[in-house]
Tab-separated table of C-alpha atoms in Angstrom:
chain	number	residue	atom	x	y	z
A	1	MET	CA	-19.650	-25.682	-25.099
A	2	PRO	CA	-20.228	-23.136	-22.052
A	3	HIS	CA	-16.884	-21.405	-20.997
A	4	SER	CA	-15.738	-21.339	-17.261
A	5	LEU	CA	-17.586	-18.894	-15.221
A	6	SER	CA	-14.544	-18.002	-12.853
A	7	TYR	CA	-15.053	-14.473	-11.514
A	8	ASP	CA	-12.192	-14.122	-9.141
A	9	GLU	CA	-10.560	-10.854	-10.055
A	10	ALA	CA	-6.922	-11.836	-9.672
A	11	ASP	CA	-7.621	-15.074	-11.514
A	12	HIS	CA	-9.468	-13.336	-14.310
A	13	ASP	CA	-6.779	-10.694	-14.874
A	14	ALA	CA	-3.849	-13.202	-14.870
A	15	ARG	CA	-5.597	-15.377	-17.555
A	16	ARG	CA	-6.392	-12.394	-19.577
A	17	ALA	CA	-2.806	-11.144	-19.325
A	18	ARG	CA	-1.554	-14.446	-20.407
A	19	GLN	CA	-3.947	-14.661	-23.533
A	20	TRP	CA	-2.894	-10.939	-24.283
A	21	LEU	CA	0.870	-11.655	-24.514
A	22	ALA	CA	0.106	-14.697	-26.549
A	23	GLY	CA	-1.994	-12.649	-28.946
A	24	GLN	CA	-5.327	-14.530	-27.964
A	25	ALA	CA	-7.175	-11.434	-26.570
A	26	ARG	CA	-8.619	-8.579	-28.429
A	27	GLY	CA	-8.827	-4.872	-27.365
A	28	GLU	CA	-10.784	-3.028	-29.874
A	29	GLY	CA	-9.918	0.953	-30.449
A	30	PHE	CA	-6.368	0.455	-29.168
A	31	ALA	CA	-3.504	-0.819	-31.315
A	32	ARG	CA	-1.460	-3.482	-29.651
A	33	PRO	CA	2.087	-2.093	-30.373
A	34	ARG	CA	1.020	1.102	-28.638
A	35	LEU	CA	-0.001	-1.052	-25.680
A	36	LEU	CA	3.261	-2.912	-25.790
A	37	GLU	CA	5.067	0.444	-25.736
A	38	LEU	CA	3.228	1.376	-22.738
A	39	GLY	CA	4.291	-1.975	-21.036
A	40	THR	CA	7.893	-1.230	-21.808
A	41	ALA	CA	7.486	2.262	-20.357
A	42	MET	CA	6.142	0.359	-17.216
A	43	THR	CA	9.029	-2.009	-17.090
A	44	ALA	CA	11.470	0.669	-17.122
A	45	LEU	CA	9.466	2.413	-14.399
A	46	ALA	CA	10.007	-0.483	-12.394
A	47	ALA	CA	13.540	-1.003	-13.124
A	48	ALA	CA	14.200	2.731	-12.239
A	49	ALA	CA	12.539	2.207	-8.792
A	50	THR	CA	14.803	-0.748	-8.042
A	51	GLU	CA	17.592	1.404	-8.886
A	52	ARG	CA	16.327	4.250	-6.512
A	53	GLU	CA	16.607	6.678	-9.170
A	54	PRO	CA	14.070	9.552	-9.306
A	55	VAL	CA	11.065	8.762	-11.266
A	56	ALA	CA	8.816	11.608	-12.803
A	57	VAL	CA	5.365	10.815	-14.007
A	58	ALA	CA	3.312	13.358	-15.739
A	59	PRO	CA	0.433	14.768	-13.885
A	60	GLN	CA	-3.155	13.316	-14.535
A	61	PRO	CA	-4.699	13.983	-17.099
A	62	VAL	CA	-2.160	14.687	-19.858
A	63	GLY	CA	-3.529	16.265	-22.912
A	64	ALA	CA	-7.058	14.880	-22.394
A	65	ASP	CA	-9.539	16.138	-25.171
A	66	PRO	CA	-12.201	17.861	-23.437
A	67	GLY	CA	-14.583	17.118	-26.620
A	68	ALA	CA	-14.179	13.471	-26.406
A	69	ALA	CA	-17.043	12.846	-24.113
A	70	GLY	CA	-19.299	11.418	-26.846
A	71	PRO	CA	-22.682	12.100	-28.033
A	72	GLY	CA	-25.274	13.691	-25.434
A	73	SER	CA	-22.364	14.609	-23.102
A	74	ARG	CA	-20.092	17.493	-22.425
A	75	PRO	CA	-17.100	17.709	-20.044
A	76	ALA	CA	-17.770	19.838	-16.787
A	77	ALA	CA	-15.504	22.311	-15.333
A	78	GLY	CA	-17.055	21.801	-11.880
A	79	ALA	CA	-19.062	24.134	-9.683
A	80	GLY	CA	-17.954	27.798	-10.167
A	81	GLY	CA	-15.423	26.736	-12.689
A	82	ASP	CA	-13.545	24.446	-10.358
A	83	PRO	CA	-10.347	23.467	-12.184
A	84	SER	CA	-10.508	19.970	-10.735
A	85	GLY	CA	-13.431	19.253	-12.985
A	86	ILE	CA	-15.541	18.077	-10.281
A	87	VAL	CA	-19.043	19.449	-10.125
A	88	LYS	CA	-19.954	19.169	-6.402
A	89	PRO	CA	-18.736	21.688	-3.729
A	90	LEU	CA	-15.499	20.481	-1.957
A	91	PRO	CA	-15.554	22.030	1.326
A	92	PRO	CA	-12.087	21.601	3.128
A	93	GLY	CA	-13.671	20.152	6.128
A	94	LEU	CA	-14.947	17.135	4.134
A	95	PHE	CA	-12.401	16.806	1.393
A	96	ASP	CA	-8.641	16.866	0.783
A	97	ARG	CA	-8.154	17.810	-2.893
A	98	HIS	CA	-5.943	15.773	-5.179
A	99	ASP	CA	-5.938	17.362	-8.680
A	100	THR	CA	-8.995	15.899	-10.591
A	101	ASN	CA	-9.868	13.921	-7.516
A	102	ALA	CA	-11.232	14.490	-3.940
A	103	GLU	CA	-10.492	12.297	-0.970
A	104	MET	CA	-13.040	12.261	2.001
A	105	ARG	CA	-11.797	13.198	5.239
A	106	TRP	CA	-12.366	10.640	7.975
A	107	ALA	CA	-13.075	13.172	10.539
A	108	ALA	CA	-16.039	14.097	8.291
A	109	MET	CA	-17.644	10.595	9.201
A	110	ALA	CA	-17.789	11.149	12.932
A	111	GLY	CA	-21.364	10.809	13.939
A	112	GLN	CA	-22.662	9.555	10.705
A	113	GLY	CA	-24.319	6.222	9.996
A	114	TYR	CA	-23.302	3.299	8.160
A	115	VAL	CA	-22.983	4.471	4.562
A	116	VAL	CA	-21.008	7.799	3.503
A	117	PRO	CA	-23.376	10.552	2.747
A	118	THR	CA	-23.194	11.610	-1.078
A	119	ASP	CA	-21.643	15.199	-0.047
A	120	ARG	CA	-18.695	13.663	1.415
A	121	PHE	CA	-18.262	10.505	-0.924
A	122	PHE	CA	-14.926	10.496	-2.577
A	123	VAL	CA	-14.394	11.398	-6.156
A	124	ARG	CA	-12.133	9.438	-8.461
A	125	ASN	CA	-11.793	10.699	-11.922
A	126	HIS	CA	-9.159	9.838	-14.789
A	127	THR	CA	-9.836	13.157	-16.497
A	128	ARG	CA	-13.072	15.315	-15.438
A	129	THR	CA	-16.719	14.851	-14.595
A	130	PRO	CA	-18.815	14.899	-17.999
A	131	ARG	CA	-22.445	16.257	-18.023
A	132	ILE	CA	-24.696	13.684	-19.684
A	133	ASP	CA	-28.422	14.321	-20.429
A	134	ALA	CA	-30.314	11.084	-19.317
A	135	GLY	CA	-32.980	11.832	-21.795
A	136	THR	CA	-30.416	11.263	-24.839
A	137	TRP	CA	-28.119	8.713	-22.908
A	138	ARG	CA	-28.145	5.184	-24.233
A	139	LEU	CA	-26.587	2.072	-22.959
A	140	SER	CA	-25.295	0.345	-26.032
A	141	LEU	CA	-24.457	-3.460	-26.094
A	142	PHE	CA	-22.830	-5.175	-28.844
A	143	GLY	CA	-20.471	-8.076	-29.727
A	144	ASP	CA	-20.262	-11.641	-30.706
A	145	GLY	CA	-21.413	-12.649	-27.433
A	146	LEU	CA	-24.828	-11.581	-28.093
A	147	ARG	CA	-27.321	-13.253	-30.348
A	148	GLY	CA	-26.960	-11.910	-33.901
A	149	ALA	CA	-23.670	-10.217	-33.280
A	150	PRO	CA	-24.759	-6.718	-33.218
A	151	THR	CA	-21.896	-4.121	-34.052
A	152	ARG	CA	-20.866	-0.986	-32.094
A	153	ASP	CA	-22.483	1.015	-34.971
A	154	ARG	CA	-25.719	-1.017	-34.560
A	155	PRO	CA	-25.989	-2.046	-31.057
A	156	VAL	CA	-28.843	-3.433	-28.830
A	157	GLU	CA	-29.804	-0.145	-26.955
A	158	PHE	CA	-31.476	0.647	-23.630
A	159	GLY	CA	-32.459	4.179	-22.651
A	160	TYR	CA	-32.516	5.537	-19.050
A	161	ASP	CA	-36.395	5.076	-18.834
A	162	ASP	CA	-35.913	1.647	-20.162
A	163	LEU	CA	-33.709	0.697	-17.326
A	164	ARG	CA	-35.855	2.175	-14.774
A	165	ARG	CA	-38.869	-0.034	-15.892
A	166	LEU	CA	-36.929	-3.211	-15.226
A	167	PRO	CA	-36.722	-5.207	-12.034
A	168	ALA	CA	-34.832	-2.969	-9.598
A	169	GLU	CA	-32.572	-4.018	-6.781
A	170	ARG	CA	-30.848	-2.169	-3.804
A	171	VAL	CA	-27.228	-3.161	-3.015
A	172	THR	CA	-25.219	-1.828	-0.305
A	173	ALA	CA	-21.490	-1.817	-1.655
A	174	LEU	CA	-17.943	-0.477	-1.084
A	175	VAL	CA	-16.085	1.194	-3.827
A	176	GLU	CA	-12.526	1.806	-3.271
A	177	CYS	CA	-9.630	3.247	-5.541
A	178	ALA	CA	-6.800	0.560	-5.685
A	179	GLY	CA	-4.439	3.350	-4.616
A	180	ASN	CA	-5.985	4.189	-1.463
A	181	GLY	CA	-3.308	4.698	1.147
A	182	ARG	CA	-0.688	5.409	-1.413
A	183	ARG	CA	0.773	8.295	0.608
A	184	PHE	CA	1.971	5.888	3.472
A	185	PHE	CA	4.327	4.041	1.121
A	186	ALA	CA	6.224	7.313	1.370
A	187	GLY	CA	5.140	8.803	4.859
A	188	GLN	CA	5.513	5.679	6.832
A	189	GLN	CA	7.869	3.543	4.701
A	190	GLY	CA	10.162	6.056	3.079
A	191	ARG	CA	9.450	4.704	-0.431
A	192	PRO	CA	7.534	7.251	-2.433
A	193	THR	CA	5.362	6.181	-5.326
A	194	PRO	CA	3.693	8.113	-8.258
A	195	GLY	CA	-0.056	8.633	-8.634
A	196	VAL	CA	-2.689	10.250	-6.423
A	197	ALA	CA	-1.205	10.554	-2.854
A	198	TRP	CA	-4.558	9.161	-1.200
A	199	GLY	CA	-4.727	8.741	2.675
A	200	LEU	CA	-7.397	6.315	3.531
A	201	GLY	CA	-10.290	8.460	2.230
A	202	GLY	CA	-10.565	6.905	-1.317
A	203	VAL	CA	-13.136	4.569	-0.236
A	204	GLY	CA	-16.993	4.600	0.552
A	205	VAL	CA	-20.000	2.577	1.252
A	206	ALA	CA	-23.241	3.536	-0.278
A	207	HIS	CA	-26.624	2.201	-1.063
A	208	TRP	CA	-27.004	1.725	-4.852
A	209	ARG	CA	-30.116	1.144	-6.685
A	210	GLY	CA	-30.562	-0.190	-10.065
A	211	VAL	CA	-31.005	-3.216	-12.477
A	212	ARG	CA	-28.735	-6.167	-12.378
A	213	LEU	CA	-26.413	-6.332	-15.257
A	214	ALA	CA	-27.372	-9.845	-15.671
A	215	GLU	CA	-31.100	-8.733	-16.529
A	216	VAL	CA	-29.994	-6.422	-19.291
A	217	LEU	CA	-27.581	-8.971	-20.939
A	218	ARG	CA	-30.247	-11.534	-20.865
A	219	ARG	CA	-32.640	-9.198	-22.381
A	220	ALA	CA	-29.883	-8.247	-24.992
A	221	GLY	CA	-29.458	-11.753	-26.261
A	222	LEU	CA	-26.609	-13.253	-24.359
A	223	THR	CA	-25.296	-16.348	-25.694
A	224	GLY	CA	-23.502	-19.464	-23.987
A	225	ALA	CA	-20.580	-18.368	-25.841
A	226	ALA	CA	-19.835	-15.311	-24.221
A	227	VAL	CA	-16.683	-15.016	-22.200
A	228	ASP	CA	-16.222	-11.422	-21.265
A	229	VAL	CA	-18.283	-8.137	-20.739
A	230	MET	CA	-16.376	-4.863	-21.087
A	231	PRO	CA	-18.268	-1.606	-19.818
A	232	GLU	CA	-16.732	1.704	-21.111
A	233	GLY	CA	-17.398	5.181	-19.789
A	234	LEU	CA	-18.194	8.211	-21.513
A	235	ASP	CA	-15.874	10.581	-19.849
A	236	PRO	CA	-12.985	12.305	-21.715
A	237	GLU	CA	-10.121	9.916	-23.247
A	238	TYR	CA	-7.273	9.476	-21.026
A	239	VAL	CA	-3.792	10.562	-22.146
A	240	THR	CA	-0.751	9.608	-20.037
A	241	GLY	CA	2.950	9.505	-21.184
A	242	GLY	CA	1.962	10.688	-24.583
A	243	VAL	CA	-0.124	7.718	-25.148
A	244	ASN	CA	-3.969	8.101	-25.570
A	245	LEU	CA	-5.622	4.980	-23.769
A	246	GLY	CA	-9.074	5.952	-24.885
A	247	ARG	CA	-12.045	6.008	-22.653
A	248	VAL	CA	-11.718	4.131	-19.232
A	249	ARG	CA	-12.837	0.309	-19.615
A	250	ARG	CA	-11.957	-2.905	-17.934
A	251	PRO	CA	-13.403	-6.279	-18.796
A	252	LEU	CA	-15.307	-8.593	-16.431
A	253	PRO	CA	-15.611	-12.599	-16.763
A	254	VAL	CA	-19.236	-13.250	-17.757
A	255	GLY	CA	-19.464	-15.193	-14.475
A	256	LYS	CA	-18.828	-11.923	-12.466
A	257	ALA	CA	-21.342	-9.884	-14.857
A	258	LEU	CA	-24.040	-12.542	-14.166
A	259	ASP	CA	-23.442	-12.621	-10.503
A	260	ASP	CA	-23.709	-9.390	-8.682
A	261	VAL	CA	-22.836	-6.529	-10.879
A	262	LEU	CA	-25.196	-3.728	-10.874
A	263	LEU	CA	-26.254	-1.021	-13.264
A	264	ALA	CA	-26.951	1.819	-10.775
A	265	TYR	CA	-28.977	4.935	-11.484
A	266	GLU	CA	-29.704	5.912	-7.783
A	267	MET	CA	-27.203	6.557	-4.866
A	268	ASN	CA	-28.294	6.879	-1.121
A	269	GLY	CA	-31.902	7.045	-2.310
A	270	GLU	CA	-31.249	9.945	-4.978
A	271	PRO	CA	-30.546	9.927	-8.606
A	272	LEU	CA	-26.777	9.545	-9.249
A	273	PRO	CA	-24.884	12.748	-8.975
A	274	ALA	CA	-22.628	13.834	-12.054
A	275	ASP	CA	-19.454	13.116	-10.172
A	276	HIS	CA	-20.573	9.534	-9.204
A	277	GLY	CA	-21.595	8.519	-12.680
A	278	HIS	CA	-25.068	10.097	-13.803
A	279	PRO	CA	-27.031	8.840	-15.502
A	280	VAL	CA	-25.817	5.074	-14.841
A	281	ARG	CA	-22.687	3.553	-13.575
A	282	VAL	CA	-21.398	-0.087	-13.027
A	283	VAL	CA	-21.032	-1.042	-9.551
A	284	VAL	CA	-18.876	-4.182	-9.218
A	285	PRO	CA	-18.756	-5.443	-5.484
A	286	GLY	CA	-15.417	-6.866	-4.190
A	287	TRP	CA	-13.342	-5.655	-7.144
A	288	ILE	CA	-10.993	-2.713	-7.227
A	289	GLY	CA	-12.758	0.737	-7.935
A	290	VAL	CA	-11.697	1.029	-11.507
A	291	SER	CA	-14.045	-1.779	-12.451
A	292	SER	CA	-17.149	0.173	-11.268
A	293	ILE	CA	-17.222	2.245	-14.432
A	294	LYS	CA	-18.727	5.632	-13.968
A	295	TRP	CA	-20.969	7.206	-16.789
A	296	VAL	CA	-21.324	3.860	-18.608
A	297	GLY	CA	-22.275	3.784	-22.405
A	298	PRO	CA	-21.054	1.229	-24.636
A	299	VAL	CA	-20.569	-2.342	-23.312
A	300	GLU	CA	-19.053	-5.111	-25.403
A	301	VAL	CA	-20.055	-8.702	-24.924
A	302	SER	CA	-17.473	-10.908	-26.430
A	303	ALA	CA	-16.992	-14.718	-27.377
A	304	THR	CA	-13.238	-14.203	-26.945
A	305	ALA	CA	-11.090	-12.794	-24.339
A	306	LEU	CA	-10.839	-9.045	-24.045
A	307	PHE	CA	-8.179	-6.796	-22.925
A	308	SER	CA	-7.593	-2.999	-22.157
A	309	PRO	CA	-4.890	-0.714	-20.644
A	310	TRP	CA	-6.664	-0.994	-17.429
A	311	ASN	CA	-6.274	-4.856	-16.968
A	312	THR	CA	-2.931	-5.428	-18.635
A	313	GLN	CA	-0.547	-2.626	-17.992
A	314	LEU	CA	-2.149	-0.318	-15.395
A	315	TYR	CA	-3.470	-1.457	-12.127
A	316	ARG	CA	-0.765	-4.065	-11.946
A	317	MET	CA	1.872	-4.629	-9.356
A	318	PHE	CA	5.306	-3.781	-10.691
A	319	GLY	CA	8.827	-3.748	-8.795
A	320	PRO	CA	11.149	-6.032	-6.906
A	321	GLY	CA	9.700	-9.624	-6.505
A	322	TYR	CA	6.961	-9.060	-9.072
A	323	PRO	CA	7.113	-10.658	-12.539
A	324	ALA	CA	8.813	-8.201	-15.269
A	325	GLY	CA	5.472	-7.586	-16.733
A	326	GLY	CA	3.657	-7.073	-13.617
A	327	ALA	CA	1.499	-8.992	-11.248
A	328	THR	CA	-2.289	-8.737	-11.254
A	329	LEU	CA	-4.099	-7.089	-8.445
A	330	GLY	CA	-6.072	-9.475	-6.337
A	331	ALA	CA	-8.949	-8.254	-3.806
A	332	GLN	CA	-8.814	-4.812	-2.041
A	333	SER	CA	-6.520	-5.169	1.074
A	334	VAL	CA	-7.609	-5.043	4.658
A	335	LYS	CA	-7.612	-1.531	6.028
A	336	SER	CA	-8.604	0.381	9.257
A	337	ALA	CA	-9.324	4.122	9.630
A	338	PHE	CA	-10.042	6.258	12.771
A	339	GLU	CA	-12.887	8.659	12.503
A	340	LEU	CA	-10.702	11.398	13.984
A	341	PRO	CA	-8.875	14.355	12.370
A	342	TRP	CA	-5.122	13.757	11.632
A	343	ASP	CA	-3.017	15.432	14.570
A	344	ALA	CA	-6.088	15.629	16.667
A	345	ARG	CA	-5.968	17.231	20.031
A	346	VAL	CA	-7.619	15.211	23.021
A	347	PRO	CA	-7.890	16.104	26.607
A	348	ALA	CA	-5.590	14.458	29.346
A	349	GLY	CA	-7.382	12.496	31.989
A	350	ALA	CA	-10.716	12.191	30.139
A	351	GLU	CA	-12.106	9.336	28.743
A	352	VAL	CA	-12.146	9.158	24.999
A	353	LEU	CA	-14.429	7.046	22.807
A	354	LEU	CA	-12.265	6.224	19.716
A	355	ARG	CA	-14.261	5.447	16.736
A	356	GLY	CA	-13.166	3.770	13.315
A	357	ARG	CA	-14.065	1.356	10.560
A	358	SER	CA	-12.220	-1.545	8.876
A	359	TRP	CA	-12.812	-3.274	5.569
A	360	SER	CA	-11.502	-5.836	3.376
A	361	GLY	CA	-12.001	-6.939	-0.428
A	362	ALA	CA	-11.989	-10.487	0.358
A	363	GLY	CA	-14.617	-10.823	3.170
A	364	PRO	CA	-16.194	-9.277	6.328
A	365	ILE	CA	-14.156	-8.117	9.144
A	366	ARG	CA	-13.872	-10.696	11.980
A	367	SER	CA	-11.899	-8.655	14.659
A	368	VAL	CA	-10.184	-5.291	15.156
A	369	GLN	CA	-7.465	-4.533	17.580
A	370	VAL	CA	-6.277	-0.729	18.759
A	371	HIS	CA	-3.101	0.309	20.081
A	372	THR	CA	-2.920	3.686	22.016
A	373	GLY	CA	0.591	3.822	22.936
A	374	ASP	CA	0.338	3.045	26.482
A	375	GLY	CA	0.159	-0.716	26.455
A	376	GLY	CA	-0.195	-3.530	23.992
A	377	TRP	CA	-2.742	-4.290	21.290
A	378	ARG	CA	-6.202	-4.682	22.827
A	379	PRO	CA	-9.823	-5.688	21.079
A	380	ALA	CA	-11.962	-3.091	19.901
A	381	GLU	CA	-15.694	-3.366	20.361
A	382	LEU	CA	-17.408	-4.293	16.949
A	383	VAL	CA	-20.986	-2.763	16.125
A	384	ASP	CA	-23.192	-6.039	15.853
A	385	ALA	CA	-25.516	-4.471	13.172
A	386	ASP	CA	-22.480	-4.445	10.769
A	387	ALA	CA	-21.677	-8.017	10.814
A	388	GLY	CA	-21.222	-9.448	7.438
A	389	GLY	CA	-21.269	-6.124	5.693
A	390	PRO	CA	-18.936	-4.372	3.472
A	391	TRP	CA	-17.199	-2.635	6.326
A	392	GLN	CA	-17.229	-2.814	10.102
A	393	ARG	CA	-17.714	-0.072	12.531
A	394	TRP	CA	-15.667	-0.436	15.976
A	395	THR	CA	-15.202	1.580	19.040
A	396	ALA	CA	-12.552	1.597	21.807
A	397	ARG	CA	-12.383	3.472	25.146
A	398	TRP	CA	-9.115	5.194	25.957
A	399	ARG	CA	-8.113	7.604	28.789
A	400	PRO	CA	-5.021	9.347	28.038
A	401	THR	CA	-2.791	10.246	31.019
A	402	GLY	CA	-0.034	12.726	30.227
A	403	PRO	CA	0.500	15.664	27.793
A	404	GLY	CA	2.468	15.069	24.475
A	405	PRO	CA	2.213	13.215	21.056
A	406	VAL	CA	0.686	9.727	20.909
A	407	THR	CA	0.625	7.561	17.942
A	408	LEU	CA	-2.859	5.691	17.484
A	409	ARG	CA	-3.010	2.529	15.593
A	410	ALA	CA	-5.619	0.063	14.411
A	411	ARG	CA	-5.382	-3.367	12.754
A	412	ALA	CA	-8.141	-5.678	11.512
A	413	THR	CA	-8.377	-9.456	10.537
A	414	ASP	CA	-10.960	-10.320	7.930
A	415	ALA	CA	-13.167	-13.659	7.838
A	416	THR	CA	-10.498	-15.343	5.591
A	417	GLY	CA	-7.905	-14.890	8.193
A	418	VAL	CA	-5.931	-11.987	6.355
A	419	GLY	CA	-4.935	-9.172	8.533
A	420	GLN	CA	-2.606	-6.153	8.438
A	421	PRO	CA	1.080	-6.176	8.709
A	422	ALA	CA	3.207	-3.539	10.291
A	423	GLN	CA	4.570	-2.644	6.813
A	424	ALA	CA	3.023	-3.087	3.428
A	425	ARG	CA	4.943	-4.800	0.635
A	426	HIS	CA	6.366	-2.162	-1.794
A	427	ASN	CA	5.115	-1.850	-5.426
A	428	VAL	CA	6.162	0.755	-7.707
A	429	LEU	CA	2.778	2.228	-8.524
A	430	GLY	CA	1.725	2.116	-4.807
A	431	TYR	CA	-1.327	-0.002	-4.798
A	432	LEU	CA	-3.241	-2.072	-2.146
A	433	PHE	CA	-1.448	-0.486	0.896
A	434	ASP	CA	-2.331	-2.734	3.837
A	435	GLY	CA	0.015	-1.960	6.587
A	436	VAL	CA	-0.879	-0.424	10.007
A	437	VAL	CA	-1.375	3.321	9.730
A	438	ARG	CA	-0.010	5.322	12.415
A	439	HIS	CA	-2.321	8.231	13.320
A	440	PRO	CA	-0.849	10.918	15.243
A	441	VAL	CA	-2.671	12.785	18.033
A	442	THR	CA	-1.474	15.348	20.786
A	443	VAL	CA	-2.866	14.914	24.365
A	444	CYS	CA	-2.913	18.216	26.252
């Protein structure tokens, strides 16, 4: 009997968490008692936060094994031996660095088109960027959701050239880290959270070209019994809090896998760069960024529910008002950003054309308002060509009067009616910030 093809992210994660707690879900390569230990640690973290105790979280990665990148790959130190483990150049005019991650500066998007140029697209790594030879790389599908139940040791394989010979599609999609905006929990709301202190630059839209995951699953022998599909990256194993979580992996319901998920081998018209998943990555439109696995290799297709640390303990909402075991993350929250330097200087008396972008994981942006400190909220003008897309560009004209500090604000409402509150609801790990960001400028 066919299984439900529900592919709502929050619904899927909630069901899988319940099944995991009941012992009805599998997580190959990770002992359930060790995952329970991690769950206990996360619960303690939430309890400490409610008591306002200092919380120390080890920097990422902790004890990552540089040799664990698998056959055909090796970890990269980055251009010029960059200790971040990122390969591409990270000029300070384009990026803010956060250990193994690089955040796009929004001022770098001024004068750019709809998509983010690859040279300034943000980088989110759990460990470091591996260098993988496309000639020896293989996409390896296995599991009892495929005809004949191929094993991990004897999978159905596709090479890089095999994928490029299949029907190709181009998708324009947004990828965003679930922690994007995290630093504003501390900076605006006085409640620090652990993790990468992203501003608003942990997001980007690109043109992705590749083959539908659905096409590959069907050719690999997908059966009607399949429930979950779990892609796994080939980057080094991730160790945190003394626990080795293995390689990054996160299950998708088969309905989502058959809907709009792409196995991408090009980004903005060029082969994928190393930092963005070369030779092939997963792109999962509308879901949090960790679902879009980079450097994908093994893919398990299962007739029973799957779990991993990345959908049962990490990437969950902990803290006051949330369940003890954490709540699932829903769609990416609504956000708005000005294409303007932080603490920008603007001339008094001259008309300024403010530019920005707004986005939501739940649907297209319907309206945007701006506040320039000299009156109430007023509507911004939307760029018509962006209607219905993954994000929305907008403009607003402003003539600042006197010298001094001014706080700019922007807020958006998406097609489902969800908007941006003055303050985001707090959670211990700082996910899904959706509050109105206060952008400081100085009129001079």
